[in-house]
Short mmCIF file of C-alpha atoms in Angstrom, two decimals:
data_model
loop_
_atom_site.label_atom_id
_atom_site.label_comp_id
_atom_site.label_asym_id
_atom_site.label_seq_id
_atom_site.Cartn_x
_atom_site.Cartn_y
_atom_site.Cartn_z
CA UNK A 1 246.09 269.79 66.53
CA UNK A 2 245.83 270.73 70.15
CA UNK A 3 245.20 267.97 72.96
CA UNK A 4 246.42 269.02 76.60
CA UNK A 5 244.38 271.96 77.69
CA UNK A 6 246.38 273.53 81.05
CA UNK A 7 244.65 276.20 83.16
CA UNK A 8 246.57 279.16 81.64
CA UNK A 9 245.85 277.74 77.77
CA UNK A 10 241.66 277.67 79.16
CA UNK A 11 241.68 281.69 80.68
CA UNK A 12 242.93 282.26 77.31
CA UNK A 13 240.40 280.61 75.44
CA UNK A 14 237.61 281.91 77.73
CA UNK A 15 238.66 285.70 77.03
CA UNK A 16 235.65 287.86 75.30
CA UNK A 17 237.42 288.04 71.03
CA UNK A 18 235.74 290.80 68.93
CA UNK A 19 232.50 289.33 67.50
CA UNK A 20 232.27 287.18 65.77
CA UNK A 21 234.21 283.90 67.75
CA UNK A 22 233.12 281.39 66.18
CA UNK A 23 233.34 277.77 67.75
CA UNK A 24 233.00 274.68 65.01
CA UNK A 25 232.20 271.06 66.71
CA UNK A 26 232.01 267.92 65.32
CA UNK A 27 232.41 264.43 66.29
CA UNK A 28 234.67 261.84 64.88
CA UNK A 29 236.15 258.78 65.07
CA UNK A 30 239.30 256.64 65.21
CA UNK A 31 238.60 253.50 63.47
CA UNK A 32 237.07 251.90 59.89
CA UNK A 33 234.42 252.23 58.41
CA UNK A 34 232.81 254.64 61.20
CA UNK A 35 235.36 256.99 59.91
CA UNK A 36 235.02 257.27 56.15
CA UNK A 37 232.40 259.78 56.43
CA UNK A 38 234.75 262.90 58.18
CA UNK A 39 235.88 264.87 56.07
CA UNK A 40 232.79 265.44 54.47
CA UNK A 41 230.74 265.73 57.60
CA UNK A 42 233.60 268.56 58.78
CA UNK A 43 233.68 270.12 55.77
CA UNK A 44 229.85 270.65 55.72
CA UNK A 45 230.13 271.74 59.03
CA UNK A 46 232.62 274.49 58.26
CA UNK A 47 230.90 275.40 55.07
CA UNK A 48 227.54 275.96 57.91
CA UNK A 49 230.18 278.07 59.77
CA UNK A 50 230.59 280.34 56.43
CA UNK A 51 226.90 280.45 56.11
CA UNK A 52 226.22 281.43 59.33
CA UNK A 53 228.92 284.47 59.20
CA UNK A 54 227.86 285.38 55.25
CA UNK A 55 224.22 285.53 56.94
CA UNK A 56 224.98 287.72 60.53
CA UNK A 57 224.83 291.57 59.72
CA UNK A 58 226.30 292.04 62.72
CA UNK A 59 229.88 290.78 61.08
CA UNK A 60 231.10 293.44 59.02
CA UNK A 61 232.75 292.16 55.38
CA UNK A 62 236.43 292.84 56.20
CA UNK A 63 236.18 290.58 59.43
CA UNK A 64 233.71 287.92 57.97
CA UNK A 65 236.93 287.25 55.07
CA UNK A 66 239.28 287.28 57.93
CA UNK A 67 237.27 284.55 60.12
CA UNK A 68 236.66 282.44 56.60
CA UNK A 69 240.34 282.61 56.05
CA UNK A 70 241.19 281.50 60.01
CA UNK A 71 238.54 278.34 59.22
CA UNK A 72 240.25 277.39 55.46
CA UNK A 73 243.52 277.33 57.46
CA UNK A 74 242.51 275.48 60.49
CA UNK A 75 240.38 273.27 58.02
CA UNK A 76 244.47 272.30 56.49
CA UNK A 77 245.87 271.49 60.21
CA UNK A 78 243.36 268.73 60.66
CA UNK A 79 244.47 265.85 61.33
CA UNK A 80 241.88 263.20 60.28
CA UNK A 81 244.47 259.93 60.17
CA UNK A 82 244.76 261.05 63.71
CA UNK A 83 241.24 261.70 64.78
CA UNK A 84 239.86 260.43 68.51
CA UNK A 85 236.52 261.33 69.23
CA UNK A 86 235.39 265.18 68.66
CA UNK A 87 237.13 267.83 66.85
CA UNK A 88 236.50 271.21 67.86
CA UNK A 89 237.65 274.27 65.95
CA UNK A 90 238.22 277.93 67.30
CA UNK A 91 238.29 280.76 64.72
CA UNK A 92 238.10 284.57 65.21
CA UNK A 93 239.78 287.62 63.76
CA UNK A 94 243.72 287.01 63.51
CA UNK A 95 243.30 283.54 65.14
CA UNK A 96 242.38 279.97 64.61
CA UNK A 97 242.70 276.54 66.54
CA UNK A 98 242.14 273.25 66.39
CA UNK A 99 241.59 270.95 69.05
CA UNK A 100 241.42 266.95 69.04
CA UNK A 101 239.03 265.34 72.04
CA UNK A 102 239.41 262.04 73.21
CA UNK A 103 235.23 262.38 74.18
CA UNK A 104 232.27 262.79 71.53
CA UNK A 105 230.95 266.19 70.56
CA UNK A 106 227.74 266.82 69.22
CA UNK A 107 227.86 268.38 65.72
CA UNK A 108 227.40 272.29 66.40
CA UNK A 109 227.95 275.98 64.73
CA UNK A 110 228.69 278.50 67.61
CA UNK A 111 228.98 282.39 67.01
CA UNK A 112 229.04 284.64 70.12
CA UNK A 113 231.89 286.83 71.78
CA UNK A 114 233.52 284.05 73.53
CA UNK A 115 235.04 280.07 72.34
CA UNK A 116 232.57 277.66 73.46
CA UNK A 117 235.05 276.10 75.89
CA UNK A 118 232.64 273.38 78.11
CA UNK A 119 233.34 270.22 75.95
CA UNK A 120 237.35 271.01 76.12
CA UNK A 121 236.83 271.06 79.80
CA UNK A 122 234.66 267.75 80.19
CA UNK A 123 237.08 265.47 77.77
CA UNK A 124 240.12 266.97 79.74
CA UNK A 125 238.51 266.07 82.70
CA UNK A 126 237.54 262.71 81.19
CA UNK A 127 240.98 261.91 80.12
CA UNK A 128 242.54 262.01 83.62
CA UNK A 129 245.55 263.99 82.86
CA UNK A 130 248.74 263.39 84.88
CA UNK A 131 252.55 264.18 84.51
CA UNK A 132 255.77 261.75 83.77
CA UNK A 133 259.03 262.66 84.99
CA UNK A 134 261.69 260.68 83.33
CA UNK A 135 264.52 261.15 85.27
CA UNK A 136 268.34 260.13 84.74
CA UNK A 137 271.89 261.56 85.85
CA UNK A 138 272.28 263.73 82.80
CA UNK A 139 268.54 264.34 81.39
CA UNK A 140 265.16 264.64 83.06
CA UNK A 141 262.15 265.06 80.87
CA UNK A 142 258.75 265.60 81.50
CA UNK A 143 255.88 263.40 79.50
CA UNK A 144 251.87 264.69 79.55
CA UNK A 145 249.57 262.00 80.08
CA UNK A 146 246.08 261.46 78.94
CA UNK A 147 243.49 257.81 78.42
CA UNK A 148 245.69 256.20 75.99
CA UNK A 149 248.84 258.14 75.37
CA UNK A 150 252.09 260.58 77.00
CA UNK A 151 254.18 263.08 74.90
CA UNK A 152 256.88 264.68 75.42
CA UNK A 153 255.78 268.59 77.34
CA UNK A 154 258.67 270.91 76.79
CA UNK A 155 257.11 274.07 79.38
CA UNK A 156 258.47 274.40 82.85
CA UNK A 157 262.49 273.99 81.45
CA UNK A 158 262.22 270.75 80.82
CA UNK A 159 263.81 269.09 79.30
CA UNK A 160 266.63 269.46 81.97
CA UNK A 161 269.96 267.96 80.48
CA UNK A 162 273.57 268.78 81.87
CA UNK A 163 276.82 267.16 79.98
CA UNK A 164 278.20 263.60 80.40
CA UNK A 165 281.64 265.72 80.29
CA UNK A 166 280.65 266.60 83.61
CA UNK A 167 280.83 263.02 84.65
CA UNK A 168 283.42 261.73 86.63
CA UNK A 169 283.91 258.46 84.64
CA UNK A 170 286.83 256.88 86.31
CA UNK A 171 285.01 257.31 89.85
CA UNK A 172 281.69 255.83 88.30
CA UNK A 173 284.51 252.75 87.28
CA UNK A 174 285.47 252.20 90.44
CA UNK A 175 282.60 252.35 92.30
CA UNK A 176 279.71 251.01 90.39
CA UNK A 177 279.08 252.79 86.78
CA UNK A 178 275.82 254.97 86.73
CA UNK A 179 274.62 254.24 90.28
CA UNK A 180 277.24 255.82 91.88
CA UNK A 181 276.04 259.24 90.12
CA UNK A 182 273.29 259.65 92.33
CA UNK A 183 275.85 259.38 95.35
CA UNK A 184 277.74 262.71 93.48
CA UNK A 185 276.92 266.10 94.88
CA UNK A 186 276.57 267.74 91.70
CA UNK A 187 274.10 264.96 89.98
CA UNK A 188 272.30 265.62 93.72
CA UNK A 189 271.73 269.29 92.73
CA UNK A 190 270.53 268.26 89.06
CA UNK A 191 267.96 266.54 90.47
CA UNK A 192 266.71 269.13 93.14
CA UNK A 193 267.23 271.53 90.50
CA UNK A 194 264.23 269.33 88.62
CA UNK A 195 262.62 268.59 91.57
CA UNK A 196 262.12 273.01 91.98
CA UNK A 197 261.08 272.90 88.70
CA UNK A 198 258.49 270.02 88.39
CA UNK A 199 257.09 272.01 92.01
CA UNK A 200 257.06 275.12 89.40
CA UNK A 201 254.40 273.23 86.63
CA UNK A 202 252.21 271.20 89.29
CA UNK A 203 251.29 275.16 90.90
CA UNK A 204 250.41 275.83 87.68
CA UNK A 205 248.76 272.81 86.22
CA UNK A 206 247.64 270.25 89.00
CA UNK A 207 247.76 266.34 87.98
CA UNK A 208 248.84 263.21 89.43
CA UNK A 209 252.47 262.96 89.04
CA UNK A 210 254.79 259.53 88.37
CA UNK A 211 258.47 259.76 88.07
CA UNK A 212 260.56 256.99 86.45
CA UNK A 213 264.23 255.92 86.84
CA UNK A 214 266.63 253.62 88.32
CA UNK A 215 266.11 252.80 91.49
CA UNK A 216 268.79 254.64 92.52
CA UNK A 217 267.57 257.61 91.09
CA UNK A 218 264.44 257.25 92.71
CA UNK A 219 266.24 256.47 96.08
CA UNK A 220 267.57 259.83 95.41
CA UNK A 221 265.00 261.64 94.89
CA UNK A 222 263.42 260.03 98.14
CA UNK A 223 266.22 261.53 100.48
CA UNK A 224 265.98 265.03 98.28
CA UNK A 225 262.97 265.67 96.62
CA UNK A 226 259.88 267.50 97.85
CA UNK A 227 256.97 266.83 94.95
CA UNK A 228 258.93 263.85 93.43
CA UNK A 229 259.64 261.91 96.63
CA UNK A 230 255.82 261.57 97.20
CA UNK A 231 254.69 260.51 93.67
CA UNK A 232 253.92 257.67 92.32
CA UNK A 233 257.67 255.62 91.74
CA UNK A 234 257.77 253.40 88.51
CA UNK A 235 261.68 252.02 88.45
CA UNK A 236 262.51 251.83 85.19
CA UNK A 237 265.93 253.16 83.80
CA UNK A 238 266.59 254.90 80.50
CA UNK A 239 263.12 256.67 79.61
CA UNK A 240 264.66 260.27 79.66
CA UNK A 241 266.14 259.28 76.56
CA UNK A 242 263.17 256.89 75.06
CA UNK A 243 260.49 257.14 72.94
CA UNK A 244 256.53 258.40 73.79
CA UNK A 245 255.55 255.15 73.11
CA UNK A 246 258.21 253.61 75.58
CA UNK A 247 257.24 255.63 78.51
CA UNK A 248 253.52 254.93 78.27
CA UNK A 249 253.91 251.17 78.08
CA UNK A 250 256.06 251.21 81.42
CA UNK A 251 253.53 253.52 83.13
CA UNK A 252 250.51 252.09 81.70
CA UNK A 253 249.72 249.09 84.30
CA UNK A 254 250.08 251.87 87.61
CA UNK A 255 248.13 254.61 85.81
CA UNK A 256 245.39 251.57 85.63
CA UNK A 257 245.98 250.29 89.09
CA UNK A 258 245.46 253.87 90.25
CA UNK A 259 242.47 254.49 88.44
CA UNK A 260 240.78 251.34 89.76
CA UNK A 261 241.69 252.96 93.25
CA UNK A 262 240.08 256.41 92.23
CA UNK A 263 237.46 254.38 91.48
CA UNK A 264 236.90 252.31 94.35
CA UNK A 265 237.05 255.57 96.34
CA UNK A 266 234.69 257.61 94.44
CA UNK A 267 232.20 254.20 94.99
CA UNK A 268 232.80 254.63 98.97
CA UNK A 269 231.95 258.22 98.79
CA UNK A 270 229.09 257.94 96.75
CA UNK A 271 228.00 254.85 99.33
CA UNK A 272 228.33 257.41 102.19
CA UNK A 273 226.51 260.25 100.67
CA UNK A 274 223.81 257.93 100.52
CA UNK A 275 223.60 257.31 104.39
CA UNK A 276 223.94 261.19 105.30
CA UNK A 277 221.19 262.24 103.07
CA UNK A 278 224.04 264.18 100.74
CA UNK A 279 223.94 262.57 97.51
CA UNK A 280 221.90 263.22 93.97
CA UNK A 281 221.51 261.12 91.16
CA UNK A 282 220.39 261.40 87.88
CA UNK A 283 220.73 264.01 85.24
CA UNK A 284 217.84 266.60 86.33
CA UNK A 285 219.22 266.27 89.73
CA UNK A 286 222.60 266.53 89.75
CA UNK A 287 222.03 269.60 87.03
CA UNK A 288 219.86 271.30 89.67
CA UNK A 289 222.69 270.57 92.79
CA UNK A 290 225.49 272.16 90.22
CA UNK A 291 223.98 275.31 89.29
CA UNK A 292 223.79 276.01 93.14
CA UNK A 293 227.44 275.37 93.74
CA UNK A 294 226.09 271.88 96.05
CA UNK A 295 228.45 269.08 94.51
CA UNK A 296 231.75 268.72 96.37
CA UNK A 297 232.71 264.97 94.23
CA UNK A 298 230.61 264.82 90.39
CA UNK A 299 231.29 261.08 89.29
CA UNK A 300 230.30 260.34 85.65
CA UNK A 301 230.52 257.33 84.21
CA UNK A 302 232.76 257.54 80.66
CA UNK A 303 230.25 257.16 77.46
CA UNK A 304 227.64 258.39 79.09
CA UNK A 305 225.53 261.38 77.18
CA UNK A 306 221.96 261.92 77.14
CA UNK A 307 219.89 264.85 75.15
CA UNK A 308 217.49 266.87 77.40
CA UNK A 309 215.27 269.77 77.22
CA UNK A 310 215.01 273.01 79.84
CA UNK A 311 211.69 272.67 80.72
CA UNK A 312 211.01 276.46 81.97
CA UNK A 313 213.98 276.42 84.17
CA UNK A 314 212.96 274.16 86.61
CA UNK A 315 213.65 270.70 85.25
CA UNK A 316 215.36 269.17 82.58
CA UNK A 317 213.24 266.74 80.38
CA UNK A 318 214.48 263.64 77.97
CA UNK A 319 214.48 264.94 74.28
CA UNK A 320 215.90 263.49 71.00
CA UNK A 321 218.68 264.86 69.19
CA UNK A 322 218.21 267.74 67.07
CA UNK A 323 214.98 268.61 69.01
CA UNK A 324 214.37 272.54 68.98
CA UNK A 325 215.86 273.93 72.13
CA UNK A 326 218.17 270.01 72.55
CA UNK A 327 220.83 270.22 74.68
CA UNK A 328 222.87 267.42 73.40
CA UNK A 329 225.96 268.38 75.57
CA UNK A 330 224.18 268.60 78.97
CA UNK A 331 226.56 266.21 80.71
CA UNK A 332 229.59 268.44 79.48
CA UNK A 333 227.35 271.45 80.96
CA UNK A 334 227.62 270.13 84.02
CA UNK A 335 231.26 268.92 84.41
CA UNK A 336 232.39 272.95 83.42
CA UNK A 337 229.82 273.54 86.36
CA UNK A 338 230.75 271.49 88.79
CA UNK A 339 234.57 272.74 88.31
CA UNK A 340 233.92 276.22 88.08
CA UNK A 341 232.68 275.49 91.63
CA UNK A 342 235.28 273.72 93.39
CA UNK A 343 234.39 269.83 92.50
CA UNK A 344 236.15 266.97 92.37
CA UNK A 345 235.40 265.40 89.08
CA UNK A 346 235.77 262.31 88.37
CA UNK A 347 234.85 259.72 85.24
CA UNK A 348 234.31 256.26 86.41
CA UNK A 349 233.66 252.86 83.89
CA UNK A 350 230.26 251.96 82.65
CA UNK A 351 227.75 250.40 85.13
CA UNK A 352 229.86 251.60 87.99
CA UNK A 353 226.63 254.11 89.36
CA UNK A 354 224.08 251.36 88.95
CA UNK A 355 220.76 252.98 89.68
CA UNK A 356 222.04 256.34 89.39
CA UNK A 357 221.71 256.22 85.58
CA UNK A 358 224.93 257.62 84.88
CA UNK A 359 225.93 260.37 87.06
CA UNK A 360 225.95 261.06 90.63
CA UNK A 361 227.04 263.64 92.74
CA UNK A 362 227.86 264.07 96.78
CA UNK A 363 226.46 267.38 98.41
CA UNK A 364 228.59 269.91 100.35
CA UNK A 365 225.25 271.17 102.30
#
């Protein structure tokens, strides 16, 4: 299953597929007993999928069998032991996907020329993704990082490794063991050479960025680096060789002091707005400032979701789920809005927007 959606992975996505793409959603969750219902509720999901497609004359025979094939087999890489909170599954001739979304989905059968793509976009945005570079005198790896997790990201080169033969061990002896390797010229140009490269995958893929290491490494890096010197330092030695697990426990307590900082900022901005006359609040609001390109900073605050209805195009109404014409995914709506556009989006803990029920936004104009 899929989880770290780059820029390059969502222009693919968003690319018109011969009809019919067919976009399967479904929320689920992590724990007991809330769980024990899944696989049957995805299952009947998929078999709506089949219905739908058995049902469309536009979808001629040969490429109906070829989509219900790309479903059975994306229907064998899930991953239910595994789940977070949505599933989403992407099927269309000669392809299939499945992607795993820490952020609820409501339950939805999608056929059109294009993946529906706007709930991928709101629980990556949700999830705050940033980058770990693990850096040491012979390896330097690079970790993705979401809400509650990093793995290992193998794009960009990394992982960059050169051989301890390479070492000169009697020198490291004499002057100090591993320390002294970030005094060596050559251990110098290993890291610049991961420094170049780590430059390479923030141009194409834009996140916050914390590098671990000894502090000598990261004293290097200060005196050499361009992106690395100014991100965020954790010293801690021997994570380019550790486990996923070991590398999010060490950066776990600054990626939390850093998000309380977001936070406090986006709370200043928002308190500004206010004073200038720039600032909307609300759902119907906020939906209205997006279409027009108007929000510069969204904030939303985590769990929040709420099921409206268009009424005529000129305000959005409270509905109940599974209402005719329910838009149970208007929040998502407007986070692929507001980024299309230029905004800074940002998901902030419950009861941080007070009166603003939820979500807020600050004007350009």
């Amino acid at each position: 299953m899929e989880h770290a959606l780059s820029p390059a992975t969502l222009t693919d996505l968003r690319r018109p597929r011969p009809y019919p793409a067919v976009s399967v959603l479904t929320p689920t969750h992590r724990r007991e007993p809330e769980n024990a219902q899944d696989r049957v509720r995805l299952r009947n999901v998929v078999a709506e999928a089949k219905r739908q497609l058995e049902a469309d004359p536009a979808v001629p025979r040969e490429r109906r069998a070829d989509v219900a094939r790309q479903l059975d087999q994306a229907l064998t890489e899930v991953d239910l032991a595994h789940a977070e909170d949505g599933l989403v599954i992407f099927a269309a001739p000669g392809e299939h996907q499945v992607w795993s979304l820490a952020r609820s989905v409501p339950e939805r059968v999608v056929l059109s020329d294009t993946f529906l793509t706007r709930n991928l976009v709101s629980a990556q945005a949700a999830e705050r993704p940033f980058w770990v570079l693990s850096v040491s005198a012979d390896r330097v790896t690079l970790w993705s990082g979401g809400t509650d997790r990093v793995t290992e990201d193998r794009t960009g080169g990394f992982p960059l490794t050169r051989s301890r033969e390479n070492f000169d061990a009697e020198r490291q002896e004499r002057i100090g063991d591993l320390p002294s390797a970030f005094r060596d010229e050559d251990t110098r140009h290993f890291l610049r050479e991961a420094d170049t490269m780590m430059s390479a995958v923030l141009r194409e893929d834009t996140r916050p960025l914390y590098v671990t290491g000894e502090p000598a490494a990261l004293s290097c890096l200060d005196e050499i680096g361009s992106v690395t010197k100014d991100a965020v330092h954790v010293p801690h030695g021997g994570l380019a060789h550790a486990t996923h697990e070991a590398v999010w426990q060490a950066v776990r307590p600054r990626v939390a002091a850093e998000a309380r900082k977001s936070t406090d900022t986006v709370a200043r901005e928002l308190e500004s707005a206010r004073g200038r006359r720039a600032f909307a609040a609300g759902v119907d609001e906020v939906w209205q400032n997006a279409r027009e390109g108007r929000v510069g900073l969204l904030a939303v605050e985590e769990n929040y979701r709420v099921t409206v209805r268009d009424d005529g195009g000129a305000h959005l109404i409270p509905a109940e789920s599974g209402d005719l014409d329910a838009r149970e995914d208007i929040v998502d709506e407007i986070v692929e809005q507001c980024l299309e556009t230029g905004a800074d989006v940002r998901f902030v803990p419950d009861g941080t927007l007070g009166d603003a029920d939820g979500i807020a936004g600050v004007l350009r104009y």
